[in-house]
Amino acid sequence: MIWGIINRDNTKQVSKAAVSRMSELKDGAAATPQIVHAGHIAMGVSALPHIQSKEVVPAANSDKTILAVFQGAVYNMDELLGLLNYQINQDSTAKALIHLYQNMGTDFIEKMNGKFAFGIIDKVQNKVILGRDRFGIEQMYYYSDSDTLVFSSTARGIIESGIVKKELNYQALQQFLLYCYNPGLFSFYKNVNKLRPGYFMTFSDGESRVEPYWQLSFATNSEIKESEVCEKLVELMRNSVKLRLNPSAGSGVFLSGGMDSSSITAFLSESLEKKFHTFSFRCLGQSFDESHYAKIVADHYGTEHHLVEYSAEDVEDIMEIVKCMDEPFSDVGINIGTYILGKAAGSHVNCIYSGDGGDEVYGGHPVYIADKAAQIFNLIPPFLLRPFLRAGALLPDSEQKKNFTVKAKRFSESFQFPKELLSHRWRIYYDKNQLRNLIKDELWPEFVDHDPYRVIMQFNGETDAKDVLGKSIYSDYQTVVGFYLRRMGIIRHFGIESRFPLLDHRLVEYAATLPSGIKIKGSSDTKYIFKKAMENILPYDIVYRKDKLGHSIPLKNWMRSHTKVKQFILDTLSEENIKSRGLFDHRIIQGMIDEHMSMKRNNSHRLWSLVVLELWMRENG
């Protein structure tokens, strides 16, 4: 965890606990808070047991006028320093940043390829620069006013400074209820914000300025040949994996058997001279187990494969998982699946490669197909469409993950949301009336002034993309990608670093220029160009499989039929707990439980998000 507390006039009292934590470092490294300019800047770091101290040790230039603290990895640092004819100990990334800053100013940020959060304090120019990588792999939270700046790579770090009062941000709560995570740049704590990915912040003379150093363009190049695109994509992916290689580390891949993680496995096998590990989980149940595809890939490339059983009993692991969350986020397949894979991987590897980002690069999310279908339904006169949608919404739930009934019901329920939400239209779990009914009357005034769709609408309106798919992909890079990345933060608990080759900005930039028609061919052939690029590299059964599920587990069925899971849900969401928390109407929650148990509606996502929220607030409230 990286820290910095800047107080120009000594007007804010830094808690003793914060100073103590800031000066604790793994392996005995010291980081004593320092007075560094006319005001008071206490700067230091706190290394959690799972963070290597070399990533967070503060550095200074020779005369101590510039300080830097860094977390993450810059994969092209040798190249950057080579341009300046400068060599430095590879373990001191923070010191390298100082040298880059002295020679390039803030222009160095856009030249870095990696995952990073950093703070630089320039005593001569009396300013602080904070930066975050393009996709938000590493986190950066901050609080600022005219006198003070507090920054940390964890939200908890801001609160522990003692400067910021711990108060629940109801706008973040609203977003969490709608989407099962908070896509906003505000955090769950009032006055604690997130630095936007791809941006840097300058704090000087009590004023802060946030500006982009990278923006993704979807200006399409229509003059392309598929064969040339395939060659270029393979080149970019292969290079991205090579750039992220850490030969000295024990390496592994979270392998689902889908195109994304399978491609990472393929390119890693080309570059690593030694055998590496792959990990997947198996969740038994009709239309839920896809572990055999992971085994096909593992056997094809000769990996040391580990199959982890995911059972209903693992659901209670969420009580430990919430301790790893800066903010609550809820997806049982992602939360718990990542945790049990991390637990299994921790005794074998210290670096995991992930296929996260592939669905955005190549147009693979099922919601993009729903977007296409919605464009057709929009042509139907409302008086004809309304009865059809009402009938679809009344369909009963199914025990299967995906079938026609499940898809039709979900589509019918979600079509009501504003089409301007694009792909997020299919990811919302409450309409405005349902949200109003859930929130207690006395709290509703806290929500009235917050347009529930504003966060998403602002992101959707920024892009230069001309079609729906391009706009949806751009919006997903600003929002849901961060949601998926947070799950990989869980594995730090087991001493594992994560790397994301499909989030290399060069690959993302190139793919953004490709016409949507070669990402999704026709009405539903997702990742078309990705398949063409990989059909001579991956096994045929992987490239052209039709039943990708995406980290699925039968939670909705376990809630209904597994005694232990059902009781865990009922106990956590008991009337006593809900009333004690003081946020929600317990009768509405009980109604959702009754609906779910009777199979009238699949409320598993809603109920599980409320479970995660309750447990997270016990730890952080």
Coordinates of C-alpha atoms in Angstrom, one line a residue:
M1 CA 0.0 0.0 0.0
I2 CA 1.4 3.4 -0.9
W3 CA 0.7 6.5 1.3
G4 CA 1.1 10.2 1.2
I5 CA -0.3 12.9 3.5
I6 CA 0.3 16.5 2.5
N7 CA -0.8 19.3 4.8
R8 CA 0.2 22.8 3.8
D9 CA -0.5 24.6 7.0
N10 CA -0.4 21.8 9.6
T11 CA -4.2 22.3 10.0
K12 CA -5.0 18.6 9.9
Q13 CA -3.9 16.2 12.6
V14 CA -2.4 13.0 11.3
S15 CA -3.4 10.1 13.5
K16 CA -0.7 8.3 15.4
A17 CA -2.0 5.0 14.0
A18 CA -1.5 6.3 10.4
V19 CA 2.0 7.5 11.1
S20 CA 2.8 4.2 12.7
R21 CA 1.4 2.2 9.7
M22 CA 3.2 4.4 7.2
S23 CA 6.5 3.6 8.8
E24 CA 6.0 -0.2 8.7
L25 CA 7.7 -2.0 5.9
K26 CA 8.2 -5.7 5.1
D27 CA 11.8 -7.0 5.5
G28 CA 12.8 -4.3 7.9
A29 CA 12.8 -1.4 5.4
A30 CA 12.3 2.0 7.0
A31 CA 10.1 4.8 5.7
T32 CA 10.0 7.4 8.4
P33 CA 7.5 10.3 7.8
Q34 CA 9.4 13.4 6.7
I35 CA 8.9 17.2 6.7
V36 CA 9.6 18.0 3.1
H37 CA 8.4 21.6 2.4
A38 CA 7.0 24.7 4.0
G39 CA 3.9 22.9 5.1
H40 CA 3.9 19.4 6.5
I41 CA 4.2 16.4 4.3
A42 CA 4.2 13.1 6.0
M43 CA 5.0 10.6 3.3
G44 CA 5.6 6.9 3.7
V45 CA 4.4 3.5 2.8
S46 CA 2.8 0.5 4.5
A47 CA 3.5 -2.9 3.1
L48 CA 0.9 -5.5 3.6
P49 CA 2.2 -9.0 4.0
H50 CA 1.3 -9.9 0.5
I51 CA 3.0 -6.9 -1.2
Q52 CA 6.7 -7.1 -2.0
S53 CA 8.5 -4.2 -0.3
K54 CA 10.5 -3.4 -3.4
E55 CA 7.2 -2.2 -5.0
V56 CA 6.4 0.3 -2.4
V57 CA 9.7 1.6 -0.9
P58 CA 9.9 5.4 -1.3
A59 CA 12.8 6.8 -3.2
A60 CA 14.5 10.3 -3.4
N61 CA 16.9 12.1 -5.6
S62 CA 20.4 12.9 -4.3
D63 CA 19.4 16.2 -2.7
K64 CA 16.1 14.9 -1.4
T65 CA 14.1 17.5 -3.3
I66 CA 12.0 14.9 -5.2
L67 CA 10.4 11.9 -3.5
A68 CA 8.5 9.1 -5.2
V69 CA 6.5 6.1 -4.1
F70 CA 5.3 3.4 -6.5
Q71 CA 3.2 0.3 -6.6
G72 CA 2.9 -2.1 -9.6
A73 CA 5.2 -2.9 -12.5
V74 CA 6.4 -1.0 -15.6
Y75 CA 7.2 -3.6 -18.2
N76 CA 9.2 -1.3 -20.6
M77 CA 11.3 0.5 -18.0
D78 CA 14.6 -0.6 -19.6
E79 CA 13.5 0.8 -22.9
L80 CA 12.5 4.2 -21.3
L81 CA 15.8 4.5 -19.3
G82 CA 17.8 3.4 -22.4
L83 CA 16.5 6.4 -24.3
L84 CA 18.0 8.5 -21.6
N85 CA 21.3 6.5 -21.4
Y86 CA 20.6 5.8 -17.8
Q87 CA 20.8 2.6 -15.8
I88 CA 19.3 1.9 -12.5
N89 CA 18.8 -1.1 -10.2
Q90 CA 15.7 -2.8 -11.6
D91 CA 14.3 -3.2 -8.1
S92 CA 14.0 0.6 -7.7
T93 CA 11.1 1.6 -9.9
A94 CA 10.3 4.6 -7.7
K95 CA 13.8 5.9 -8.2
A96 CA 13.5 5.4 -12.0
L97 CA 10.3 7.4 -12.0
I98 CA 12.2 10.3 -10.4
H99 CA 14.8 10.2 -13.2
L100 CA 12.1 10.1 -15.9
Y101 CA 10.2 13.0 -14.2
Q102 CA 13.4 15.1 -14.0
N103 CA 14.0 14.6 -17.7
M104 CA 10.5 14.5 -19.2
G105 CA 8.2 16.2 -16.7
T106 CA 4.8 14.4 -16.6
D107 CA 5.2 13.3 -20.3
F108 CA 6.9 10.2 -19.0
I109 CA 3.5 8.8 -17.8
E110 CA 2.1 8.2 -21.3
K111 CA 5.3 6.3 -22.3
M112 CA 5.0 3.7 -19.6
N113 CA 3.5 0.3 -20.3
G114 CA 2.4 -1.5 -17.2
K115 CA 0.2 -1.4 -14.1
F116 CA 1.0 1.3 -11.7
A117 CA -0.1 3.8 -9.0
F118 CA 2.5 6.4 -8.0
G119 CA 3.0 9.6 -6.1
I120 CA 5.8 12.1 -6.8
I121 CA 6.5 15.0 -4.5
D122 CA 8.5 17.9 -6.0
K123 CA 9.6 20.2 -3.2
V124 CA 11.2 22.7 -5.5
Q125 CA 8.1 23.3 -7.5
N126 CA 5.9 22.7 -4.5
K127 CA 3.6 20.2 -6.1
V128 CA 2.5 16.6 -5.9
I129 CA 1.8 14.4 -9.0
L130 CA -0.4 11.2 -8.7
G131 CA -0.7 8.8 -11.6
R132 CA -2.6 5.6 -12.4
D133 CA -2.3 3.1 -15.2
R134 CA -4.6 3.2 -18.2
F135 CA -7.1 0.5 -17.1
G136 CA -7.0 0.9 -13.4
I137 CA -5.2 -2.3 -12.6
E138 CA -3.6 -0.6 -9.6
Q139 CA -5.8 1.6 -7.5
M140 CA -5.3 5.2 -6.3
Y141 CA -7.7 6.9 -3.8
Y142 CA -7.4 10.5 -2.6
Y143 CA -8.9 13.2 -0.5
S144 CA -8.1 16.8 -1.1
D145 CA -9.2 20.3 0.0
S146 CA -7.5 23.7 0.0
D147 CA -5.0 22.6 2.7
T148 CA -4.6 18.9 2.5
L149 CA -4.0 16.0 0.1
V150 CA -4.1 12.4 1.3
F151 CA -3.5 9.6 -1.2
S152 CA -3.3 5.9 -0.8
S153 CA -3.6 2.7 -3.0
T154 CA -6.4 1.6 -0.7
A155 CA -9.5 3.4 0.5
R156 CA -8.9 2.2 4.0
G157 CA -5.6 3.9 3.9
I158 CA -7.3 7.3 3.5
I159 CA -9.6 6.6 6.5
E160 CA -6.7 5.4 8.6
S161 CA -5.0 8.8 8.2
G162 CA -7.4 10.1 10.7
I163 CA -8.0 13.2 8.5
V164 CA -11.1 12.0 6.7
K165 CA -14.2 11.0 8.7
K166 CA -15.6 7.6 7.9
E167 CA -19.0 8.2 6.4
L168 CA -21.0 6.1 4.0
N169 CA -21.4 7.6 0.5
Y170 CA -25.0 7.0 -0.5
Q171 CA -24.3 7.7 -4.1
A172 CA -21.8 4.8 -4.2
L173 CA -24.3 2.6 -2.4
Q174 CA -26.9 3.5 -5.0
Q175 CA -24.5 2.5 -7.8
F176 CA -23.6 -0.8 -6.0
L177 CA -27.3 -1.8 -5.7
L178 CA -27.9 -1.1 -9.4
Y179 CA -24.8 -2.8 -10.9
C180 CA -23.4 -5.0 -8.0
Y181 CA -20.3 -2.7 -8.0
N182 CA -19.6 1.0 -7.9
P183 CA -18.5 2.3 -11.4
G184 CA -18.3 5.9 -10.2
L185 CA -15.1 7.8 -9.4
F186 CA -16.4 8.5 -5.9
S187 CA -15.8 5.8 -3.3
F188 CA -18.0 4.2 -0.6
Y189 CA -16.6 6.8 1.8
K190 CA -17.7 10.4 1.6
N191 CA -15.0 12.8 0.2
V192 CA -12.7 9.9 -0.8
N193 CA -12.4 9.7 -4.6
K194 CA -10.7 7.5 -7.1
L195 CA -8.1 8.8 -9.6
R196 CA -9.5 7.9 -13.0
P197 CA -7.5 5.3 -15.0
G198 CA -5.5 6.9 -17.7
Y199 CA -5.3 10.2 -15.8
F200 CA -2.9 12.0 -13.6
M201 CA -3.5 14.6 -10.9
T202 CA -1.4 17.6 -9.9
F203 CA -1.8 19.2 -6.5
S204 CA -0.2 22.6 -6.0
D205 CA -0.9 25.6 -3.8
G206 CA -4.0 23.9 -2.4
E207 CA -5.5 23.3 -5.8
S208 CA -5.8 20.0 -7.7
R209 CA -6.1 19.4 -11.4
V210 CA -6.9 16.0 -13.0
E211 CA -6.2 15.5 -16.6
P212 CA -5.9 12.6 -19.1
Y213 CA -2.6 11.3 -20.4
W214 CA -4.3 8.6 -22.5
Q215 CA -7.7 8.5 -24.3
L216 CA -8.9 5.5 -26.3
S217 CA -10.1 6.4 -29.8
F218 CA -12.5 4.3 -31.9
A219 CA -11.9 6.1 -35.2
T220 CA -12.3 3.1 -37.4
N221 CA -10.0 2.0 -40.2
S222 CA -12.2 0.5 -42.8
E223 CA -9.5 -0.2 -45.3
I224 CA -8.3 -3.5 -43.9
K225 CA -7.7 -7.1 -44.9
E226 CA -8.7 -9.9 -42.5
S227 CA -5.5 -11.8 -43.1
E228 CA -3.4 -8.7 -42.2
V229 CA -5.5 -8.0 -39.1
C230 CA -5.1 -11.6 -37.9
E231 CA -1.3 -11.4 -38.3
K232 CA -1.2 -8.0 -36.5
L233 CA -3.4 -9.3 -33.6
V234 CA -1.2 -12.4 -33.1
E235 CA 1.9 -10.2 -33.2
L236 CA 0.5 -7.8 -30.6
M237 CA -0.7 -10.5 -28.3
R238 CA 2.5 -12.5 -28.5
N239 CA 4.6 -9.3 -27.8
S240 CA 2.3 -8.4 -24.9
V241 CA 2.9 -11.7 -23.2
K242 CA 6.6 -11.6 -23.8
L243 CA 6.8 -8.1 -22.4
R244 CA 5.2 -9.3 -19.2
L245 CA 7.3 -12.4 -18.7
N246 CA 8.9 -12.9 -15.3
P247 CA 11.1 -15.9 -15.9
S248 CA 12.3 -15.9 -12.3
A249 CA 8.8 -16.2 -10.9
G250 CA 6.7 -19.3 -10.6
S251 CA 4.2 -18.7 -13.3
G252 CA 0.6 -19.8 -13.8
V253 CA -2.6 -19.0 -15.7
F254 CA -6.2 -18.9 -14.5
L255 CA -7.5 -21.1 -17.3
S256 CA -11.3 -21.3 -18.0
G257 CA -11.0 -22.9 -21.4
G258 CA -12.3 -19.9 -23.1
M259 CA -10.5 -18.1 -25.9
D260 CA -8.9 -15.4 -23.8
S261 CA -7.2 -17.5 -21.1
S262 CA -6.4 -20.2 -23.7
S263 CA -4.6 -17.7 -25.9
I264 CA -2.6 -16.5 -23.0
T265 CA -1.6 -20.1 -22.2
A266 CA -0.6 -20.7 -25.8
F267 CA 1.7 -17.6 -26.0
L268 CA 3.1 -18.2 -22.6
S269 CA 4.0 -21.8 -23.7
E270 CA 6.0 -20.3 -26.6
S271 CA 8.0 -18.0 -24.3
L272 CA 8.6 -19.9 -21.1
E273 CA 11.3 -22.5 -21.2
K274 CA 10.0 -24.3 -18.2
K275 CA 6.7 -26.0 -17.5
F276 CA 4.1 -23.7 -15.9
H277 CA 0.9 -24.2 -14.0
T278 CA -2.7 -23.7 -15.0
F279 CA -5.7 -23.5 -12.6
S280 CA -9.4 -23.9 -13.2
F281 CA -12.4 -24.6 -11.0
R282 CA -15.2 -27.1 -11.6
C283 CA -18.7 -26.5 -10.4
L284 CA -20.9 -29.5 -10.9
G285 CA -24.4 -28.9 -12.1
Q286 CA -26.4 -28.9 -15.3
S287 CA -25.1 -26.4 -17.8
F288 CA -22.5 -25.1 -15.3
D289 CA -19.4 -27.4 -15.6
E290 CA -17.0 -26.3 -18.4
S291 CA -13.8 -27.6 -16.9
H292 CA -13.2 -30.2 -19.6
Y293 CA -12.4 -27.3 -22.0
A294 CA -9.6 -26.1 -19.7
K295 CA -8.2 -29.7 -19.6
I296 CA -8.1 -29.8 -23.4
V297 CA -5.9 -26.7 -23.4
A298 CA -3.8 -27.8 -20.5
D299 CA -3.1 -31.2 -22.2
H300 CA -2.4 -29.5 -25.5
Y301 CA 0.3 -27.3 -24.1
G302 CA 1.6 -29.7 -21.4
T303 CA 0.9 -27.5 -18.4
E304 CA 0.8 -28.7 -14.8
H305 CA -2.9 -28.5 -14.5
H306 CA -4.9 -28.1 -11.2
L307 CA -8.6 -28.6 -11.1
V308 CA -10.2 -27.1 -8.0
E309 CA -13.6 -28.3 -6.9
Y310 CA -16.1 -25.4 -6.2
S311 CA -18.8 -26.6 -3.9
A312 CA -21.7 -25.0 -2.2
E313 CA -19.8 -25.0 1.1
D314 CA -17.3 -22.6 -0.4
V315 CA -20.0 -19.9 -0.5
E316 CA -19.2 -19.0 3.1
D317 CA -15.7 -18.0 2.0
I318 CA -17.2 -14.6 1.2
M319 CA -16.8 -13.7 4.9
E320 CA -13.0 -13.8 4.4
I321 CA -13.2 -12.3 0.9
V322 CA -14.9 -9.0 2.0
K323 CA -11.8 -8.3 4.1
C324 CA -9.8 -8.0 0.8
M325 CA -12.2 -5.5 -0.7
D326 CA -11.7 -1.7 -0.6
E327 CA -15.3 -1.4 -1.8
P328 CA -17.9 -4.1 -2.0
F329 CA -18.4 -5.8 -5.4
S330 CA -20.6 -8.8 -6.0
D331 CA -20.4 -11.7 -8.3
V332 CA -20.3 -15.1 -6.6
G333 CA -18.6 -16.8 -9.6
I334 CA -15.9 -14.1 -9.7
N335 CA -15.5 -13.4 -5.9
I336 CA -15.4 -16.9 -4.6
G337 CA -14.0 -18.6 -7.7
T338 CA -11.0 -16.3 -7.7
Y339 CA -10.5 -16.8 -4.0
I340 CA -10.4 -20.6 -4.1
L341 CA -8.2 -20.6 -7.2
G342 CA -5.8 -18.1 -5.4
K343 CA -5.8 -20.4 -2.4
A344 CA -4.8 -23.4 -4.6
A345 CA -2.3 -21.4 -6.7
G346 CA -0.5 -19.8 -3.7
S347 CA 1.5 -22.9 -2.9
H348 CA 2.7 -23.2 -6.5
V349 CA 3.2 -19.8 -8.1
N350 CA 3.7 -16.1 -7.3
C351 CA 2.6 -14.7 -10.7
I352 CA -0.7 -15.4 -12.4
Y353 CA -1.5 -14.4 -16.0
S354 CA -5.2 -13.7 -16.7
G355 CA -7.2 -13.3 -19.9
D356 CA -9.2 -10.4 -18.5
G357 CA -9.9 -7.8 -21.1
G358 CA -10.5 -10.1 -24.1
D359 CA -14.2 -9.6 -24.2
E360 CA -13.7 -5.9 -24.6
V361 CA -10.9 -6.2 -27.1
Y362 CA -12.9 -8.5 -29.4
G363 CA -16.5 -7.9 -28.6
G364 CA -17.2 -11.1 -26.6
H365 CA -19.7 -10.1 -23.9
P366 CA -23.2 -11.6 -24.4
V367 CA -24.6 -8.1 -23.6
Y368 CA -23.3 -6.9 -26.9
I369 CA -25.6 -9.5 -28.6
A370 CA -28.5 -8.2 -26.5
D371 CA -27.6 -4.7 -27.8
K372 CA -27.9 -5.9 -31.4
A373 CA -31.3 -7.6 -30.6
A374 CA -32.5 -4.4 -28.9
Q375 CA -31.9 -2.4 -32.1
I376 CA -34.3 -4.7 -33.9
F377 CA -36.9 -4.6 -31.2
N378 CA -36.7 -0.8 -31.2
L379 CA -38.3 -0.9 -34.7
I380 CA -41.4 -2.7 -33.4
P381 CA -44.3 -0.3 -32.5
P382 CA -44.7 0.0 -28.7
F383 CA -48.3 -1.2 -28.7
L384 CA -47.2 -4.5 -30.2
L385 CA -44.0 -4.8 -28.2
R386 CA -45.4 -4.2 -24.7
P387 CA -47.5 -7.3 -24.5
F388 CA -44.6 -9.4 -25.7
L389 CA -42.2 -8.0 -23.1
R390 CA -44.8 -8.4 -20.3
A391 CA -45.2 -12.0 -21.2
G392 CA -41.5 -12.5 -21.3
A393 CA -41.1 -11.0 -17.8
L394 CA -43.6 -13.4 -16.4
L395 CA -41.8 -16.5 -17.6
P396 CA -40.6 -18.7 -14.6
D397 CA -37.0 -19.1 -13.8
S398 CA -35.0 -22.2 -14.9
E399 CA -32.4 -24.2 -13.0
Q400 CA -30.1 -23.9 -16.0
K401 CA -27.5 -21.2 -16.5
K402 CA -28.6 -20.3 -20.0
N403 CA -31.5 -21.4 -22.1
F404 CA -34.2 -19.6 -24.1
T405 CA -36.4 -19.0 -21.1
V406 CA -33.6 -17.5 -19.0
K407 CA -32.5 -15.2 -21.9
A408 CA -36.0 -14.2 -22.9
K409 CA -36.9 -13.3 -19.3
R410 CA -33.8 -11.3 -18.7
F411 CA -34.1 -9.5 -22.0
S412 CA -37.8 -8.6 -21.3
E413 CA -37.1 -7.3 -17.8
S414 CA -34.1 -5.2 -19.0
F415 CA -35.5 -3.7 -22.1
Q416 CA -37.4 -1.2 -20.0
F417 CA -34.2 0.6 -19.1
P418 CA -33.0 3.6 -21.2
K419 CA -31.4 2.5 -24.4
E420 CA -28.8 5.2 -23.9
L421 CA -27.3 3.0 -21.2
L422 CA -26.1 0.7 -23.9
S423 CA -24.6 -2.6 -22.6
H424 CA -25.3 -1.5 -19.0
R425 CA -29.0 -1.8 -19.8
W426 CA -28.7 -5.6 -19.3
R427 CA -26.6 -5.3 -16.1
I428 CA -29.0 -3.3 -13.9
Y429 CA -30.9 -5.1 -11.1
Y430 CA -33.4 -2.4 -10.0
D431 CA -35.5 0.1 -11.7
K432 CA -36.1 3.5 -10.0
N433 CA -39.4 2.3 -8.3
Q434 CA -37.8 -0.9 -7.0
L435 CA -34.9 1.1 -5.7
R436 CA -37.3 3.5 -4.0
N437 CA -39.2 0.7 -2.3
L438 CA -36.0 -1.0 -1.1
I439 CA -34.5 2.1 0.6
K440 CA -36.0 3.1 4.0
D441 CA -38.2 6.2 3.8
E442 CA -36.0 8.3 6.1
L443 CA -32.9 7.7 4.0
W444 CA -34.5 8.3 0.6
P445 CA -33.7 12.1 0.6
E446 CA -30.0 11.0 0.5
F447 CA -30.7 9.4 -2.9
V448 CA -33.1 11.8 -4.5
D449 CA -30.5 14.2 -5.9
H450 CA -28.4 11.4 -7.5
D451 CA -29.6 10.4 -11.0
P452 CA -28.9 6.6 -10.9
Y453 CA -27.9 6.6 -14.6
R454 CA -25.7 9.7 -14.7
V455 CA -22.4 7.9 -14.1
I456 CA -22.9 5.5 -17.0
M457 CA -24.4 8.2 -19.3
Q458 CA -21.3 10.4 -18.8
F459 CA -18.9 7.7 -19.8
N460 CA -21.2 6.7 -22.7
G461 CA -21.2 10.3 -24.0
E462 CA -17.4 10.7 -24.2
T463 CA -16.4 8.3 -26.9
D464 CA -15.8 9.1 -30.6
A465 CA -17.2 5.7 -31.5
K466 CA -20.0 5.9 -34.1
D467 CA -21.8 2.6 -33.6
V468 CA -23.4 0.9 -30.6
L469 CA -20.7 -1.8 -30.2
G470 CA -17.9 0.7 -30.2
K471 CA -19.7 2.9 -27.7
S472 CA -20.5 -0.1 -25.4
I473 CA -16.9 -1.3 -25.5
Y474 CA -15.5 2.2 -24.7
S475 CA -17.9 2.5 -21.8
D476 CA -17.0 -1.0 -20.5
Y477 CA -13.3 0.0 -20.4
Q478 CA -14.3 2.9 -18.1
T479 CA -16.5 0.7 -15.9
V480 CA -16.9 -3.0 -15.9
V481 CA -13.2 -3.8 -16.7
G482 CA -12.4 -2.3 -13.3
F483 CA -15.0 -4.5 -11.7
Y484 CA -13.3 -7.6 -13.1
L485 CA -9.9 -6.4 -12.2
R486 CA -10.9 -6.0 -8.5
R487 CA -11.3 -9.8 -8.3
M488 CA -7.7 -10.3 -9.1
G489 CA -6.8 -8.0 -6.2
I490 CA -8.2 -10.9 -4.0
I491 CA -5.3 -13.1 -5.0
R492 CA -2.7 -10.8 -3.4
H493 CA -4.0 -12.2 -0.2
F494 CA -2.1 -15.4 -1.2
G495 CA 1.1 -13.7 -2.2
I496 CA 0.3 -13.7 -6.0
E497 CA 0.9 -10.9 -8.5
S498 CA -1.4 -10.7 -11.5
R499 CA -0.6 -9.7 -15.1
F500 CA -3.0 -8.9 -17.9
P501 CA -1.6 -9.2 -21.4
L502 CA -4.9 -8.5 -23.1
L503 CA -4.9 -5.1 -21.4
D504 CA -1.8 -4.0 -23.2
H505 CA -2.7 -0.5 -24.5
R506 CA -1.1 -1.1 -27.9
L507 CA -3.4 -4.1 -28.5
V508 CA -6.4 -2.3 -27.2
E509 CA -5.7 0.8 -29.4
Y510 CA -5.3 -1.3 -32.5
A511 CA -8.4 -3.4 -31.8
A512 CA -10.5 -0.2 -31.2
T513 CA -9.8 0.9 -34.9
L514 CA -11.2 -2.4 -36.3
P515 CA -14.8 -2.3 -37.7
S516 CA -17.4 -3.7 -35.4
G517 CA -18.5 -6.1 -38.2
I518 CA -15.3 -8.2 -37.8
K519 CA -15.6 -8.4 -34.1
I520 CA -19.2 -9.6 -34.1
K521 CA -20.1 -11.2 -37.5
G522 CA -23.7 -11.2 -38.4
S523 CA -26.2 -11.2 -35.5
S524 CA -24.3 -13.3 -32.9
D525 CA -20.9 -14.6 -34.0
T526 CA -18.8 -12.9 -31.3
K527 CA -15.0 -12.6 -31.4
Y528 CA -15.1 -13.5 -35.1
I529 CA -11.7 -11.9 -35.9
F530 CA -10.1 -13.3 -32.7
K531 CA -11.2 -16.8 -33.8
K532 CA -9.8 -16.3 -37.2
A533 CA -6.5 -15.1 -35.7
M534 CA -6.2 -18.0 -33.4
E535 CA -7.6 -20.9 -35.4
N536 CA -4.1 -22.2 -36.4
I537 CA -2.8 -21.8 -32.9
L538 CA -5.4 -23.1 -30.5
P539 CA -7.2 -26.4 -30.6
Y540 CA -10.3 -26.3 -32.9
D541 CA -12.6 -27.3 -30.0
I542 CA -11.6 -24.2 -28.1
V543 CA -11.8 -21.7 -31.0
Y544 CA -15.3 -22.9 -32.1
R545 CA -16.9 -23.9 -28.9
K546 CA -20.5 -22.5 -28.5
D547 CA -21.2 -22.9 -24.8
K548 CA -18.9 -20.4 -23.0
L549 CA -20.4 -19.8 -19.5
G550 CA -18.1 -17.3 -17.9
H551 CA -17.1 -18.4 -14.3
S552 CA -20.7 -19.7 -13.6
I553 CA -21.9 -21.4 -10.6
P554 CA -25.4 -22.6 -9.7
L555 CA -25.9 -20.1 -6.9
K556 CA -29.5 -19.6 -7.7
N557 CA -30.1 -23.3 -7.3
W558 CA -28.0 -23.6 -4.1
M559 CA -30.1 -20.8 -2.5
R560 CA -33.2 -22.8 -3.1
S561 CA -32.1 -26.4 -2.4
H562 CA -28.8 -26.5 -0.5
T563 CA -29.6 -26.3 3.3
K564 CA -26.3 -24.7 4.3
V565 CA -26.3 -22.0 1.6
K566 CA -30.0 -21.2 2.1
Q567 CA -29.5 -20.8 5.8
F568 CA -26.5 -18.6 5.3
I569 CA -28.5 -16.3 3.1
L570 CA -31.4 -16.2 5.5
D571 CA -29.2 -15.6 8.5
T572 CA -27.2 -12.8 6.9
L573 CA -30.3 -11.1 5.5
S574 CA -32.4 -11.7 8.6
E575 CA -35.0 -9.1 9.7
E576 CA -32.9 -8.4 12.7
N577 CA -29.7 -7.7 10.7
I578 CA -31.6 -5.5 8.1
K579 CA -33.3 -3.4 10.7
S580 CA -30.1 -3.0 12.7
R581 CA -28.2 -1.8 9.5
G582 CA -31.0 0.8 9.0
L583 CA -30.7 1.0 5.2
F584 CA -33.4 -1.1 3.7
D585 CA -37.0 -2.2 4.2
H586 CA -36.7 -5.8 5.4
R587 CA -40.2 -6.6 3.9
I588 CA -38.9 -5.9 0.4
I589 CA -35.9 -8.1 0.9
Q590 CA -38.2 -10.9 2.3
G591 CA -40.3 -10.5 -0.8
M592 CA -37.3 -11.0 -3.0
I593 CA -36.4 -14.1 -1.0
D594 CA -39.9 -15.5 -1.4
E595 CA -39.9 -14.8 -5.2
H596 CA -36.6 -16.5 -5.6
M597 CA -37.5 -19.6 -3.5
S598 CA -40.7 -20.1 -5.5
M599 CA -38.8 -19.7 -8.8
K600 CA -41.0 -16.8 -9.9
R601 CA -37.8 -14.8 -10.5
N602 CA -34.1 -15.3 -10.3
N603 CA -33.1 -12.8 -7.5
S604 CA -29.8 -14.5 -6.8
H605 CA -27.7 -11.5 -7.9
R606 CA -29.8 -9.0 -5.9
L607 CA -29.7 -11.2 -2.8
W608 CA -26.1 -12.0 -3.0
S609 CA -25.1 -8.4 -3.4
L610 CA -27.0 -7.6 -0.3
V611 CA -25.1 -10.4 1.5
V612 CA -21.8 -9.0 0.3
L613 CA -22.8 -5.5 1.4
E614 CA -23.9 -6.6 4.9
L615 CA -20.6 -8.5 5.4
W616 CA -18.5 -5.7 4.0
M617 CA -20.1 -3.2 6.3
R618 CA -19.5 -5.3 9.3
E619 CA -15.8 -5.1 8.5
N620 CA -15.7 -1.5 7.3
G621 CA -18.9 0.2 8.5

